PDB file of C-alpha atoms in Angstrom:
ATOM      1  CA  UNK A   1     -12.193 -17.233  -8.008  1.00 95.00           C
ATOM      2  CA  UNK A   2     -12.504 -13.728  -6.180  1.00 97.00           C
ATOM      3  CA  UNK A   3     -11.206 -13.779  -2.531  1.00 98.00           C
ATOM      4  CA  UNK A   4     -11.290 -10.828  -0.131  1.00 98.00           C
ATOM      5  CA  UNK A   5      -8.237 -10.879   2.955  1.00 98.00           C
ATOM      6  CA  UNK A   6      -8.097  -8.894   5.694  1.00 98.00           C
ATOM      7  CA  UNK A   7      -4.895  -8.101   7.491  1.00 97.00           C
ATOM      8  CA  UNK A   8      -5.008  -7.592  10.945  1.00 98.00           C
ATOM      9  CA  UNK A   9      -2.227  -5.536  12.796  1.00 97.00           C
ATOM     10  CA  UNK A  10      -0.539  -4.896  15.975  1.00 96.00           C
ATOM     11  CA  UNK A  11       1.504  -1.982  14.932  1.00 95.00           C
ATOM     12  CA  UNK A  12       1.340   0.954  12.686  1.00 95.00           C
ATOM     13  CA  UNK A  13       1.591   1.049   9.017  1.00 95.00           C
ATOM     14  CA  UNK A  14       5.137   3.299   8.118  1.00 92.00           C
ATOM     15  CA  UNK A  15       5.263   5.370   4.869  1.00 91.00           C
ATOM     16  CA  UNK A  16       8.318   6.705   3.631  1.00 84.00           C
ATOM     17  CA  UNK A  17       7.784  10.721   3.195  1.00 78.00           C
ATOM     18  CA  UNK A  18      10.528  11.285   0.307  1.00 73.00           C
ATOM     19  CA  UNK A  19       7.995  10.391  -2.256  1.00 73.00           C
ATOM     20  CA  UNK A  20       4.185  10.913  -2.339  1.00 84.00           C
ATOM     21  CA  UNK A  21       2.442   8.278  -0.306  1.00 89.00           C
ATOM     22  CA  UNK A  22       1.277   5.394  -2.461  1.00 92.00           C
ATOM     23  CA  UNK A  23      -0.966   2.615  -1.719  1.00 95.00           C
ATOM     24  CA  UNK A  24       0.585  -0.937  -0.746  1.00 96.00           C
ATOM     25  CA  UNK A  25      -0.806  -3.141  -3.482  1.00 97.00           C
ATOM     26  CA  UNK A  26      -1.388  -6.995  -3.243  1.00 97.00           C
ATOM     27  CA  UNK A  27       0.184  -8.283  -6.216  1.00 96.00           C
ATOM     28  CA  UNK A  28       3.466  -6.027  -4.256  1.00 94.00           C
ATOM     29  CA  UNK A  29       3.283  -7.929  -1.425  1.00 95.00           C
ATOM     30  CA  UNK A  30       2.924 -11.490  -2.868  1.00 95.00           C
ATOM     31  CA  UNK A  31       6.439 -10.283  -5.384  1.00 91.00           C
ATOM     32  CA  UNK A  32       8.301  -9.711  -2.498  1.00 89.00           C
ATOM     33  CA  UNK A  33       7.448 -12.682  -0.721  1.00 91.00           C
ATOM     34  CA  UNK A  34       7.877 -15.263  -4.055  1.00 89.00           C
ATOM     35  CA  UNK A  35      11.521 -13.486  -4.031  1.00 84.00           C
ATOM     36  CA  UNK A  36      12.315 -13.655  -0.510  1.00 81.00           C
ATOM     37  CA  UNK A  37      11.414 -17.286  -0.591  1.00 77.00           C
ATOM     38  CA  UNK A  38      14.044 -17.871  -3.809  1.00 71.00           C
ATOM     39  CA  UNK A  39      16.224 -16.733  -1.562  1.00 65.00           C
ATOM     40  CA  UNK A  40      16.951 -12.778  -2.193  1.00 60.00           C
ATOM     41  CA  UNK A  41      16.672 -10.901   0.890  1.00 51.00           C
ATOM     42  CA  UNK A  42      16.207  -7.403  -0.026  1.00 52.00           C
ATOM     43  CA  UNK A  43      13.592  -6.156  -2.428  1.00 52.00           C
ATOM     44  CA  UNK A  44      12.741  -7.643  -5.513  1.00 52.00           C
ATOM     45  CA  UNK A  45      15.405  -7.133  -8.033  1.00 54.00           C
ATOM     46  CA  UNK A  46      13.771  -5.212 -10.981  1.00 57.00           C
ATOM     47  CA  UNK A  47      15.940  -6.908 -13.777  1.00 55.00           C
ATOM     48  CA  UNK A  48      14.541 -10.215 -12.288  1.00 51.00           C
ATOM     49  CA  UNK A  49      11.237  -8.737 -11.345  1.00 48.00           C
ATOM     50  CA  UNK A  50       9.014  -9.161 -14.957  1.00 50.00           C
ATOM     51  CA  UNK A  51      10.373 -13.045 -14.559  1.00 69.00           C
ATOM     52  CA  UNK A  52       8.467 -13.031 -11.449  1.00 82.00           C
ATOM     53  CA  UNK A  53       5.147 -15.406 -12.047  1.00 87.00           C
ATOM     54  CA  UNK A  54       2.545 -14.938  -9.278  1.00 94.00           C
ATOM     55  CA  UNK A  55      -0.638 -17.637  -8.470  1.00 96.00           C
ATOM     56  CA  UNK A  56      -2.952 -14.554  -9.765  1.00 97.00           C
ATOM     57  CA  UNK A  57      -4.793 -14.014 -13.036  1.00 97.00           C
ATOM     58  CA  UNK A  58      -3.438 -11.624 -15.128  1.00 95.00           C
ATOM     59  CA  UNK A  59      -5.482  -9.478 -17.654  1.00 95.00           C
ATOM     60  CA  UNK A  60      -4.712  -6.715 -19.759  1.00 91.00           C
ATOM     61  CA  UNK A  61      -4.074  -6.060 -23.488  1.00 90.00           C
ATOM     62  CA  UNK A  62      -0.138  -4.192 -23.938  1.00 90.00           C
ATOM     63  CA  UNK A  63       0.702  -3.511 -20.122  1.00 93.00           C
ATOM     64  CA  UNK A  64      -0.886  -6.597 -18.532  1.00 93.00           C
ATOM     65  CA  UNK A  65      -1.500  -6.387 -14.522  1.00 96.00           C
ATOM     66  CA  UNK A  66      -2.511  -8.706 -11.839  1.00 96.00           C
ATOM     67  CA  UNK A  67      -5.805  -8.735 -10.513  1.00 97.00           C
ATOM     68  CA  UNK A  68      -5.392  -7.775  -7.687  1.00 98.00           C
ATOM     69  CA  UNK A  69      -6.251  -4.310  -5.852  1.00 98.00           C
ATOM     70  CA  UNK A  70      -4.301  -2.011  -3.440  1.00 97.00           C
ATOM     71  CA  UNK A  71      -5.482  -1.655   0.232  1.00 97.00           C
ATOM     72  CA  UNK A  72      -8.312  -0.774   1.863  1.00 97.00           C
ATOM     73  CA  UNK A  73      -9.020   0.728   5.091  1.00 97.00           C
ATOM     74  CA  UNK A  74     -11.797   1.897   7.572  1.00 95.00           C
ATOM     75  CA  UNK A  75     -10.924   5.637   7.602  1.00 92.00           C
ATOM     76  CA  UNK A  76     -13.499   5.650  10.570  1.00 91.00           C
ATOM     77  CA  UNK A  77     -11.041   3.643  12.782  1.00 94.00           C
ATOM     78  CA  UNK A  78      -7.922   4.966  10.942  1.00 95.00           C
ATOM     79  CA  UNK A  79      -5.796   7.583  12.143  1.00 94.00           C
ATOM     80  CA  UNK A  80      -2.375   9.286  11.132  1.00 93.00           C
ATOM     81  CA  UNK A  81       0.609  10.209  13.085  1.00 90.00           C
ATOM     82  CA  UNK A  82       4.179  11.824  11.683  1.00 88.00           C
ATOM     83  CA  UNK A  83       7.649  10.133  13.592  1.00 84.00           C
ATOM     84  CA  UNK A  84      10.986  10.501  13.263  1.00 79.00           C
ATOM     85  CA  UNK A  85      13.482   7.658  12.702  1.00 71.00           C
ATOM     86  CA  UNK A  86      17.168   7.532  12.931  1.00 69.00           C
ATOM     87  CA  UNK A  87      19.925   5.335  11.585  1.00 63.00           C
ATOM     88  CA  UNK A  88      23.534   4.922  10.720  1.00 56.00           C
ATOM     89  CA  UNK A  89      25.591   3.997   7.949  1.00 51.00           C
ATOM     90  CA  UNK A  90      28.229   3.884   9.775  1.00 51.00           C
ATOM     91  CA  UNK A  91      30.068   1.097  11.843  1.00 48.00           C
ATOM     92  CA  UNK A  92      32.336   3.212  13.924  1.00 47.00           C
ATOM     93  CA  UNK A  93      28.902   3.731  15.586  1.00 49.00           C
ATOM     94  CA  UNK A  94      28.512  -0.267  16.633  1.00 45.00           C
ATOM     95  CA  UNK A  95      32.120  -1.041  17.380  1.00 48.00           C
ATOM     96  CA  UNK A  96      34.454   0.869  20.332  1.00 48.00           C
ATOM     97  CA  UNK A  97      36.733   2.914  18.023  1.00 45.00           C
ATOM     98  CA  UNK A  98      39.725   5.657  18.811  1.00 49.00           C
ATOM     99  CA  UNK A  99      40.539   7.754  15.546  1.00 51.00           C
ATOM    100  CA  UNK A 100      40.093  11.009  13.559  1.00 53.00           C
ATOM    101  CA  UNK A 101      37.158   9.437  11.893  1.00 49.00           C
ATOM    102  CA  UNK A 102      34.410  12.015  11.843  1.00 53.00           C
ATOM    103  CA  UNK A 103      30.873  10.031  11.850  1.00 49.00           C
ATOM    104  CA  UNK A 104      28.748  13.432  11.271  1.00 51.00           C
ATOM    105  CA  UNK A 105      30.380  13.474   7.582  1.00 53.00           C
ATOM    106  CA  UNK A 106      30.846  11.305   4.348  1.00 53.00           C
ATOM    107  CA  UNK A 107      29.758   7.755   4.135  1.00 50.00           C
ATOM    108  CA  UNK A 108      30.141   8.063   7.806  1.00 50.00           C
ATOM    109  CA  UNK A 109      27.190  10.308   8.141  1.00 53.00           C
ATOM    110  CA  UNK A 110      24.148   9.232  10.434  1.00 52.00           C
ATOM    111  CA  UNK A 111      20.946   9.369   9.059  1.00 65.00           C
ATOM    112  CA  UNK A 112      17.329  10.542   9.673  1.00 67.00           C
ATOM    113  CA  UNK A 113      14.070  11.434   8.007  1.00 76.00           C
ATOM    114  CA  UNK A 114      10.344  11.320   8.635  1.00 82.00           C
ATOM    115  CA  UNK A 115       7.586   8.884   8.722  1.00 87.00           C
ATOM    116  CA  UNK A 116       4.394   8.873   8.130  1.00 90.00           C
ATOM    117  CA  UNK A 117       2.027   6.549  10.453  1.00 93.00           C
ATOM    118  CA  UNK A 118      -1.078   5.199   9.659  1.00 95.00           C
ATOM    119  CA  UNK A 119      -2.670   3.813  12.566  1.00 96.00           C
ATOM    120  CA  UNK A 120      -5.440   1.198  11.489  1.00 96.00           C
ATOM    121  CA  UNK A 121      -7.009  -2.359  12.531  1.00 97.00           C
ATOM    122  CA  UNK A 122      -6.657  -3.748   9.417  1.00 97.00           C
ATOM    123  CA  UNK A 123      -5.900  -3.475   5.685  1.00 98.00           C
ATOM    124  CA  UNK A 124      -8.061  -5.408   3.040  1.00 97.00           C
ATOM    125  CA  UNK A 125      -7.315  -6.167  -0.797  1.00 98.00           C
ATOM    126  CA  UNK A 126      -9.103  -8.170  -3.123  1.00 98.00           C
ATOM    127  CA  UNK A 127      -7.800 -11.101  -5.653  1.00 98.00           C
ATOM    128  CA  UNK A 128      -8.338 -13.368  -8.438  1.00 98.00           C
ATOM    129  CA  UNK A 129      -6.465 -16.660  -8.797  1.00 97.00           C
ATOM    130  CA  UNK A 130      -7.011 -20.456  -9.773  1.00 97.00           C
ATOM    131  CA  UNK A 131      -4.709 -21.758  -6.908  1.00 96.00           C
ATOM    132  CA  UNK A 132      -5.542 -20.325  -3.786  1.00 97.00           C
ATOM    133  CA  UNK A 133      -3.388 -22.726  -1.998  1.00 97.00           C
ATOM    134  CA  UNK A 134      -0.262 -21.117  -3.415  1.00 96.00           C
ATOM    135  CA  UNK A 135      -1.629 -17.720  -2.733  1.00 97.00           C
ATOM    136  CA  UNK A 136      -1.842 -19.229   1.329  1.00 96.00           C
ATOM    137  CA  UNK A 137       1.642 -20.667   1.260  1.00 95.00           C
ATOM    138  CA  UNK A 138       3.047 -17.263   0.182  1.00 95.00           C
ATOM    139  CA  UNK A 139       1.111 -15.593   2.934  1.00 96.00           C
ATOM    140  CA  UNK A 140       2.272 -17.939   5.541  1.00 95.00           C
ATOM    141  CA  UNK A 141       5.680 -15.958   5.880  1.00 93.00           C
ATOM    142  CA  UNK A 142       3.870 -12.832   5.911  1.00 94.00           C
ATOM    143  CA  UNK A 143       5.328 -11.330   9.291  1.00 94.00           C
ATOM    144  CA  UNK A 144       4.938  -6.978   8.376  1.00 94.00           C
ATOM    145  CA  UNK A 145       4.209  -4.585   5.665  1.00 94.00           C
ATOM    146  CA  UNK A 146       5.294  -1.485   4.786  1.00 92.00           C
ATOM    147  CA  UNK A 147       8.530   0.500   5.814  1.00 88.00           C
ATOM    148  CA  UNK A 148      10.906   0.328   8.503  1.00 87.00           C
ATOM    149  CA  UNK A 149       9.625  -3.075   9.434  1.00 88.00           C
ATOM    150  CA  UNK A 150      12.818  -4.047  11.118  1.00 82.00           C
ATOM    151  CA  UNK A 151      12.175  -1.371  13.425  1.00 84.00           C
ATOM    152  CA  UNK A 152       8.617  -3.073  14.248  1.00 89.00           C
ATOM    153  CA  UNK A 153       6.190  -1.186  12.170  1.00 92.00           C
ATOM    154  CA  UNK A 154       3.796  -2.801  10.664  1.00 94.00           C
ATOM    155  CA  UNK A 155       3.134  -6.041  12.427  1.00 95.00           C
ATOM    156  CA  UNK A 156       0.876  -8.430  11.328  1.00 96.00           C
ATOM    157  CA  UNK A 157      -1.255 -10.015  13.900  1.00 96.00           C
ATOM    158  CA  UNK A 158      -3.838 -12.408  11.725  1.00 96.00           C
ATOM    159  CA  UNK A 159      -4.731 -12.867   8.303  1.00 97.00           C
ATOM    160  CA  UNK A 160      -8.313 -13.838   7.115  1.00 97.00           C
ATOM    161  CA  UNK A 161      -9.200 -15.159   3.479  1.00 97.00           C
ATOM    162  CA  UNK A 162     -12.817 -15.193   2.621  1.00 97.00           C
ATOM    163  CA  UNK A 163     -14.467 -16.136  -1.199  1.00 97.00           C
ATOM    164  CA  UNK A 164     -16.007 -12.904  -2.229  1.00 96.00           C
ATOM    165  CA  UNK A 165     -19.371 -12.722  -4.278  1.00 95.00           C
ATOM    166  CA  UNK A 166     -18.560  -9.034  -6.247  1.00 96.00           C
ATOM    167  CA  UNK A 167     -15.292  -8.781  -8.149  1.00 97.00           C
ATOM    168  CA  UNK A 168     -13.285  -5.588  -6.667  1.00 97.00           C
ATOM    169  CA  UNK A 169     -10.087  -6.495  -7.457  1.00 98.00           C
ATOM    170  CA  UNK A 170      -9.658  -3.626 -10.586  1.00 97.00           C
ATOM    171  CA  UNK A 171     -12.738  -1.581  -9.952  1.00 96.00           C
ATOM    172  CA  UNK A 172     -14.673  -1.034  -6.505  1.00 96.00           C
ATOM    173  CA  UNK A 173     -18.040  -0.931  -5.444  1.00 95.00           C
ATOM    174  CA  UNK A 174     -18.694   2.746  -5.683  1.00 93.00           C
ATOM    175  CA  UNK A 175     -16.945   2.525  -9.299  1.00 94.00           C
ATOM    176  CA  UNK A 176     -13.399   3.927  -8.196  1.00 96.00           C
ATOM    177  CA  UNK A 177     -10.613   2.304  -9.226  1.00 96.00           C
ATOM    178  CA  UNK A 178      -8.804  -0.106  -7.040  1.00 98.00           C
ATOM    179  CA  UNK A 179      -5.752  -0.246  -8.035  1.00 98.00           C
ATOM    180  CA  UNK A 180      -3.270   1.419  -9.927  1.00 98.00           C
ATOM    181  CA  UNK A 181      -4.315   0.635 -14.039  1.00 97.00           C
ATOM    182  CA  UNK A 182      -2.306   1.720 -16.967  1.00 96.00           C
ATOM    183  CA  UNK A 183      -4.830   4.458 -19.039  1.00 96.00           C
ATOM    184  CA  UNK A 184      -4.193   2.731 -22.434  1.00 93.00           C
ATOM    185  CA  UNK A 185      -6.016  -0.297 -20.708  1.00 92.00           C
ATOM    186  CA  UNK A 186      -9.336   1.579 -19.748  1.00 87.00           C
ATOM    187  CA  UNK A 187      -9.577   4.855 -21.527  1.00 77.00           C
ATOM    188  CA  UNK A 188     -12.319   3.860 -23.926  1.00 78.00           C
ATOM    189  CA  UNK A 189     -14.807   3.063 -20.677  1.00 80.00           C
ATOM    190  CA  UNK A 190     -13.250   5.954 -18.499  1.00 86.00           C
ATOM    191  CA  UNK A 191     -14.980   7.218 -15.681  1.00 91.00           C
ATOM    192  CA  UNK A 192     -14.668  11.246 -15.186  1.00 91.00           C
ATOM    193  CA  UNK A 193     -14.524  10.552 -11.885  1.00 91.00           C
ATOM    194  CA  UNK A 194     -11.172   8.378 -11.881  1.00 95.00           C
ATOM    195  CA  UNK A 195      -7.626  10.516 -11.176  1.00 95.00           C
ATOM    196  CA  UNK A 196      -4.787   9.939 -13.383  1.00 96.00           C
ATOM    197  CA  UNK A 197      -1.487   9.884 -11.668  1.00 96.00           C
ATOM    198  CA  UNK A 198       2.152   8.678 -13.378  1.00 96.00           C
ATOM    199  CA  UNK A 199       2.935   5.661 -11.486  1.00 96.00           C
ATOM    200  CA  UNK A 200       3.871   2.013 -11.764  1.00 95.00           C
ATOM    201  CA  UNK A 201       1.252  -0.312 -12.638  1.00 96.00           C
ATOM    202  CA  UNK A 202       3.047  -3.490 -12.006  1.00 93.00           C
ATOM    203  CA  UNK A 203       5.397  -4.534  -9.313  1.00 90.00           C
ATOM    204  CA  UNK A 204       7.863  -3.698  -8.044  1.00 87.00           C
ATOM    205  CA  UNK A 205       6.348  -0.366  -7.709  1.00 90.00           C
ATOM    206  CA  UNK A 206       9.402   1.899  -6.709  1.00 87.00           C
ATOM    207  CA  UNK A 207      10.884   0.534 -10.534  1.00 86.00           C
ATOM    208  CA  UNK A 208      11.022   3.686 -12.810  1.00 87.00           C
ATOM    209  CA  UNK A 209      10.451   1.567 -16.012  1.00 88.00           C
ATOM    210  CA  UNK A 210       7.300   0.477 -14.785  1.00 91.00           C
ATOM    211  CA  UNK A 211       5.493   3.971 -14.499  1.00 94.00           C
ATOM    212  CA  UNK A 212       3.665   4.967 -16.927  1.00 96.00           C
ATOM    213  CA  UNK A 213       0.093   7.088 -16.988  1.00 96.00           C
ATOM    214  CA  UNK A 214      -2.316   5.076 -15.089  1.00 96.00           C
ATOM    215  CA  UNK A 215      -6.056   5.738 -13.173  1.00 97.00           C
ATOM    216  CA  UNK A 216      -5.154   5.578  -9.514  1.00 97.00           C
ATOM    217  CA  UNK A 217      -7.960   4.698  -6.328  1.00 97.00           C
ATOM    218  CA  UNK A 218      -8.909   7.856  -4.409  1.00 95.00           C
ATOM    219  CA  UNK A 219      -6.866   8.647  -1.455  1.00 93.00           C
ATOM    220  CA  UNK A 220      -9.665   8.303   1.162  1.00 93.00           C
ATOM    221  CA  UNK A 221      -9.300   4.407  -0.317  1.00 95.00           C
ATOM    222  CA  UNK A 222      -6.291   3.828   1.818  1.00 96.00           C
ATOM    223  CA  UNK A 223      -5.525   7.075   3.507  1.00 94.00           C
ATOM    224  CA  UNK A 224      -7.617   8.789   6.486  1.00 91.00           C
ATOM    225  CA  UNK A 225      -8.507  11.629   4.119  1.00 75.00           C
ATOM    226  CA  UNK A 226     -11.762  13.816   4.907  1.00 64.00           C
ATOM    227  CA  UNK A 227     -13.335  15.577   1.816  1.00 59.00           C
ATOM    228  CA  UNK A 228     -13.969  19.181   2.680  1.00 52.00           C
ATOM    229  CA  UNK A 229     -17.592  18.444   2.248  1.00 54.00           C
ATOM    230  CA  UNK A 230     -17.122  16.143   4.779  1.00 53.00           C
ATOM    231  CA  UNK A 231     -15.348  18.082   7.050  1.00 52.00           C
ATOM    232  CA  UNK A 232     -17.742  20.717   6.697  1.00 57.00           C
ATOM    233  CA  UNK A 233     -20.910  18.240   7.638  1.00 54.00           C
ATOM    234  CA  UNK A 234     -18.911  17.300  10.444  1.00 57.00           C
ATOM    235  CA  UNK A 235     -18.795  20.904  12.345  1.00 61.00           C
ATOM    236  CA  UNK A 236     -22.419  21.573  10.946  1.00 63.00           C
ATOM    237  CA  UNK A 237     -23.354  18.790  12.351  1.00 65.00           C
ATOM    238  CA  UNK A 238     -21.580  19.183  15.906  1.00 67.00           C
ATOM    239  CA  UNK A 239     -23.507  22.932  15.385  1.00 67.00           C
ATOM    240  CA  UNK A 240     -27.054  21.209  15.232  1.00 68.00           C
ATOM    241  CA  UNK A 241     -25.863  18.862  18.402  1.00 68.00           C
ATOM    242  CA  UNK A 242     -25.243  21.785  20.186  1.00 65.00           C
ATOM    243  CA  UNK A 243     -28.865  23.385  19.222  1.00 62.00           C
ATOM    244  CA  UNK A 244     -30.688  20.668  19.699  1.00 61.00           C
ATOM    245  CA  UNK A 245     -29.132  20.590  23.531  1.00 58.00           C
ATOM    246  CA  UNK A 246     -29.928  23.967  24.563  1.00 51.00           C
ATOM    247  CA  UNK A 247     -33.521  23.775  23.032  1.00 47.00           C
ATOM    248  CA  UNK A 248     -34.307  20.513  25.043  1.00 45.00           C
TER     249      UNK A 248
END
């Protein structure tokens, strides 16, 4: 059965800036929280992560994936912002302490880097599964997505699950992929359209072994990205505004 949720937030979305910005994907989220829930409390361990069975149907041929898309967002009411965060690995910096310790050096060094921010009302993703009451359960300690969620971002405010009628979970419904999908899987019924990017196709997604060439969803799918087309329209059409005013 084909579901659609939508993820309502509070707070921005973070993205780490060390790597190129990748989509959050669904099958991702639902790893994390199967783990968290056996009890590890950081990120999916990769040697553990393949053992990891999610209430999703799985499809493939060689590199099987979930079905299950990445996000989706209204780039109409999406917006991005860049912020700085700080940090410390360093506990001279929590506790009252007299020495010849320097904290801007070594393993004492404080840390900083850059986010990216995407501001948006909600994410959606599409899935397939036989047990949609496992899928809810997981879901239930849902709390934030993304990065730097201990620093707030990416708050979740609601969650709605609806049946869907059209199957989006792999490919959408302009014919762009949805999620990330491995090119030995698809390359017979290509699309020239699709991009081809060397990522993972399976989760966790930051786990090198898992990369491989795959067709990856346009930016604009989960990113506020405007075509130059589009940008172009959009001053033309600001242009004919303008016209039409002073002929009135």
């Amino acid at each position: 059965m084909i579901y659609k949720v939508k993820i309502f937030l509070t707070t921005p979305i973070a993205f780490q800036t060390k790597k190129k910005i990748q989509p959050i994907h669904f099958d991702g989220l639902l790893t994390a929280l199967s783990v968290f829930k056996n009890g590890i409390l950081d990120n999916p361990i990769p040697q553990n992560a393949v053992k990891v069975n999610l209430p999703l149907i799985q499809v493939g041929n060689e590199k099987k994936i979930w079905k299950a898309s990445c996000m989706k967002i209204d780039p109409a009411k999406s917006k991005v912002y860049r912020d700085i965060w700080t940090g410390s690995t360093s506990w001279v910096d929590f506790v009252p302490f007299k020495g010849t310790l320097n904290p801007s050096s070594g393993i004492f060094r404080a840390k900083a880097g850059i986010l990216m921010l995407l501001v948006t009302p909600y994410v959606e993703f599409y899935f397939d599964t036989e047990n949609i009451n496992k899928v809810i359960d997981l879901l239930n300690d849902l709390t934030h997505i993304g990065s730097r969620i201990s620093a707030g971002y990416g708050e979740i405010k609601n969650i709605e699950i609806e049946k869907s009628k059209n199957d989006y979970t792999l490919i959408d419904e302009d014919g762009y992929i949805a999620r990330h999908i491995p090119v030995t899987e698809l390359q017979e019924n290509a699309d020239p359209r699709w991009n081809i990017d060397f990522v993972s196709y399976k989760p966790p997604y930051y786990f090198y072994p898992f990369f491989d060439m795959c067709y990856v969803p346009p930016i604009e799918r989960y990113w506020p990205y405007k075509k130059s087309k589009d940008a172009i329209q959009q001053i033309l059409n600001k242009i004919n505004e303008k016209k039409a005013g002073v002929f009135k």
